PDB file of C-alpha atoms in Angstrom:
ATOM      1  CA  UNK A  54       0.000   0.000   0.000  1.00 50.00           C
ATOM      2  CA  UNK A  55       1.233   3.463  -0.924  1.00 51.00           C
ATOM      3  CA  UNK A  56       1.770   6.375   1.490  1.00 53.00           C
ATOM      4  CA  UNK A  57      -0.853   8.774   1.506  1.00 56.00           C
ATOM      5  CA  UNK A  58       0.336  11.689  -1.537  1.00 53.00           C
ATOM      6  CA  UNK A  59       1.749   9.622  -3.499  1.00 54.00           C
ATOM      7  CA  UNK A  60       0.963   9.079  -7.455  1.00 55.00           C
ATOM      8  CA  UNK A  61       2.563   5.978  -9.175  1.00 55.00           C
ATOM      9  CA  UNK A  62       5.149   5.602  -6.722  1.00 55.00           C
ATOM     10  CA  UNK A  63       6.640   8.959  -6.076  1.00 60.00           C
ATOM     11  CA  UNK A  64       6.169  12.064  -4.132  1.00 57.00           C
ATOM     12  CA  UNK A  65       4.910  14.964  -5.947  1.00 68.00           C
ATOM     13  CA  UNK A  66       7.230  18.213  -5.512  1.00 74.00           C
ATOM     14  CA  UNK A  67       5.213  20.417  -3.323  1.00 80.00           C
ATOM     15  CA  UNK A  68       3.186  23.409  -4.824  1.00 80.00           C
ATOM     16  CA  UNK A  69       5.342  26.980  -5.767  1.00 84.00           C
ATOM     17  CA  UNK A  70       2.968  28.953  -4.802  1.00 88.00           C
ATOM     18  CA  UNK A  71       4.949  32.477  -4.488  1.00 92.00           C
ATOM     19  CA  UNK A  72       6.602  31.241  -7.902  1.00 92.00           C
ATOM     20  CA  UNK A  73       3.128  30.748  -9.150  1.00 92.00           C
ATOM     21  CA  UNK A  74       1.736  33.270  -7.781  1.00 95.00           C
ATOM     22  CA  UNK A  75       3.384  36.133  -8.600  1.00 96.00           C
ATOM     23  CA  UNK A  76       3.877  34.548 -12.501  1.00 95.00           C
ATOM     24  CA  UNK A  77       0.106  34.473 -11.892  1.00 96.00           C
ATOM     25  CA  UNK A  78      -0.615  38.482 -10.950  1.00 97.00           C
ATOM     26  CA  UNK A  79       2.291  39.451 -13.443  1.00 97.00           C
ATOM     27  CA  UNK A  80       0.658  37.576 -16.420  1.00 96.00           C
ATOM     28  CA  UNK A  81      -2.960  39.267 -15.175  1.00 97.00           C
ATOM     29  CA  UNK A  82      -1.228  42.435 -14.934  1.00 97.00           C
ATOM     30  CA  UNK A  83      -0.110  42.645 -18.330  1.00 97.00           C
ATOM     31  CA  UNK A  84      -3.581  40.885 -19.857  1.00 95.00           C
ATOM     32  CA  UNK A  85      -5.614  42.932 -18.397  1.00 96.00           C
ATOM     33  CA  UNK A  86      -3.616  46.047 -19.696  1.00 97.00           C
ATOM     34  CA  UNK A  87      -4.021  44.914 -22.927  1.00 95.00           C
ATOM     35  CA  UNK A  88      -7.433  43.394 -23.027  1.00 94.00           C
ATOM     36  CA  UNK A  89      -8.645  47.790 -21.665  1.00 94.00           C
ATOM     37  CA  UNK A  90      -6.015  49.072 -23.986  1.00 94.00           C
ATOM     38  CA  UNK A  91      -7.514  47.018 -27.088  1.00 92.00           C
ATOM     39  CA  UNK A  92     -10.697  47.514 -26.459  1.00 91.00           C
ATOM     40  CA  UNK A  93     -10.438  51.266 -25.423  1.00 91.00           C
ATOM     41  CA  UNK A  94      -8.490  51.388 -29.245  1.00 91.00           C
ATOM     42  CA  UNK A  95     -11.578  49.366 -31.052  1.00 88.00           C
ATOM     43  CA  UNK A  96     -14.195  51.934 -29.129  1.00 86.00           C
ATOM     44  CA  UNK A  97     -12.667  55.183 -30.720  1.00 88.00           C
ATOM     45  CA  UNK A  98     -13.598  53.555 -34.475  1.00 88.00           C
ATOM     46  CA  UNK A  99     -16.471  55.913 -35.424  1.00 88.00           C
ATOM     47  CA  UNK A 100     -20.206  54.697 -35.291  1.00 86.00           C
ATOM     48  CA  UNK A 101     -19.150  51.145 -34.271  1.00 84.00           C
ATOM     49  CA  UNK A 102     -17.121  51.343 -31.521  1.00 80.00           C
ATOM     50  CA  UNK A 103     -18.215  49.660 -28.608  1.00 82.00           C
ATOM     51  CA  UNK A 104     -19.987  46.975 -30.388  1.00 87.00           C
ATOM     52  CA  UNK A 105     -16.596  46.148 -32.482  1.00 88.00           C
ATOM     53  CA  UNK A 106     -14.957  46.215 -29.239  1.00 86.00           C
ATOM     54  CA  UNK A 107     -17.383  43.581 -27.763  1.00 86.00           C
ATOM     55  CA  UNK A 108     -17.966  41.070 -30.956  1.00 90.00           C
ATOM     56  CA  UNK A 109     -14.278  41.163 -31.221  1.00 91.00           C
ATOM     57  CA  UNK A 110     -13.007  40.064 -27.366  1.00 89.00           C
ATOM     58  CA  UNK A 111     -15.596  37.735 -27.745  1.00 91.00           C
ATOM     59  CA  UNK A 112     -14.248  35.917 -30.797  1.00 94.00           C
ATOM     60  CA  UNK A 113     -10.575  36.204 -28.991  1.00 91.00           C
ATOM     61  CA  UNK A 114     -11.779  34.577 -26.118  1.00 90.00           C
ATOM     62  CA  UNK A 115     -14.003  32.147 -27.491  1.00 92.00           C
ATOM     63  CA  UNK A 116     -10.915  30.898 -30.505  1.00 92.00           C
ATOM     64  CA  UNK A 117      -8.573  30.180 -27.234  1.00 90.00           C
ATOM     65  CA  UNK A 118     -11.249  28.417 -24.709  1.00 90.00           C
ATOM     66  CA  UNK A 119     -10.497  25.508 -26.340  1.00 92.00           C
ATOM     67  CA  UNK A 120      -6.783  25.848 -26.336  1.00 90.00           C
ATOM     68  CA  UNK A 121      -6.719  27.016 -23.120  1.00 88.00           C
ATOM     69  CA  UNK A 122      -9.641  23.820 -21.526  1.00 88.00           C
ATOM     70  CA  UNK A 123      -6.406  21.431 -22.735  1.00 90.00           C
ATOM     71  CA  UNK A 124      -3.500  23.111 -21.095  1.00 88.00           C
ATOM     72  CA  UNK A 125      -4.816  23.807 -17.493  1.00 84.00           C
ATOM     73  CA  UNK A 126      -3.521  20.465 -16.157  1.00 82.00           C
ATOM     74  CA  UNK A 127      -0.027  21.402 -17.099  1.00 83.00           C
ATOM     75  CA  UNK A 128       1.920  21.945 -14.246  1.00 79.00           C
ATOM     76  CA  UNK A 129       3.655  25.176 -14.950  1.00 80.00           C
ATOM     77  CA  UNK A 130       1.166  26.524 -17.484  1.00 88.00           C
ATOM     78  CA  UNK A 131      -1.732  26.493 -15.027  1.00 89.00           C
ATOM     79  CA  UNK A 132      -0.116  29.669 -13.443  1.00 92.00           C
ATOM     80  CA  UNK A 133      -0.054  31.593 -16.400  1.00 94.00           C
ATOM     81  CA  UNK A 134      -3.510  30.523 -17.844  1.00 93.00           C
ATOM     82  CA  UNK A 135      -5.150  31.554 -14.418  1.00 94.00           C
ATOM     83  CA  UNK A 136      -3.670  35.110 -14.567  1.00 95.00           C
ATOM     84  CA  UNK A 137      -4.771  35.388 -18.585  1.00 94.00           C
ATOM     85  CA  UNK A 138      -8.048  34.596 -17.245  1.00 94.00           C
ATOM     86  CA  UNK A 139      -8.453  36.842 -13.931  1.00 96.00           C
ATOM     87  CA  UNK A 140      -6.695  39.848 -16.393  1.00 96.00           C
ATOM     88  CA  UNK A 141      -9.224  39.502 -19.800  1.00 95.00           C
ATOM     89  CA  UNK A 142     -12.198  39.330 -16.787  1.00 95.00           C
ATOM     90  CA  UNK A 143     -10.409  42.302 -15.028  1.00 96.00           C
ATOM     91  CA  UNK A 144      -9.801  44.334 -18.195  1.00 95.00           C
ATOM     92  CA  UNK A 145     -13.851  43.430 -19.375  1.00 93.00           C
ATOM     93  CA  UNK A 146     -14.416  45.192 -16.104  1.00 96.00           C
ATOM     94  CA  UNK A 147     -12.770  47.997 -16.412  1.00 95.00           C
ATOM     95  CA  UNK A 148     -13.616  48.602 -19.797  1.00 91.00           C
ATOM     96  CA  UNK A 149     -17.294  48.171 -18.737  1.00 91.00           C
ATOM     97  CA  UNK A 150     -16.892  50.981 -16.242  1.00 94.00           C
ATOM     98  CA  UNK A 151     -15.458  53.293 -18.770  1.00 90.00           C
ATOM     99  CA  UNK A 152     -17.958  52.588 -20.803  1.00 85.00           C
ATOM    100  CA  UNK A 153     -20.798  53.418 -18.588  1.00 89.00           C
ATOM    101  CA  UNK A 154     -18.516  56.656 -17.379  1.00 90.00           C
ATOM    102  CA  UNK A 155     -17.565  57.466 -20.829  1.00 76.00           C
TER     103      UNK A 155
END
């Protein structure tokens, strides 16, 4: 019988969290930058700016779902894929408040 934590065998390496962490808030940082920056770009085209701004984050997000639904069990990618996703949800935030402000 195997001791309690371990997968075929071994130990697993305990979790880097401040690693992963802070690869985790500087990847959200930086998508959430760009995610208000594009959008805030797209909303200055004349007559269809917040719409184009909408349809196309939407298309973004929904051509790397799948893409991203594969790679979360990857051990070091699931840090950066959970910032990319707390930043674009962050940025859709912000961009909804300047939108309602604008």
């Amino acid at each position: 019988m195997q001791p309690d934590g371990t997968r075929h065998g071994y130990y697993p390496e305990p979790t880097p969290w401040a690693a992963g962490l802070a690869v985790a808030i500087f990847v959200g940082v930086l998508a959430a930058v760009a995610v208000y920056a594009f959008g805030v770009a797209l909303a200055e085209v004349p007559h269809v700016g917040w719409l184009l701004a909408v349809v196309v984050n939407v298309i973004a997000v929904g051509g790397v779902t799948p893409t991203v639904w594969r790679w979360r069990h990857i051990v070091v990618t699931r840090w950066v894929l959970g910032g990319v996703a707390a930043g674009v949800v962050l940025g859709w935030l912000v961009l909804l408040i300047a939108a309602f402000l604008a």
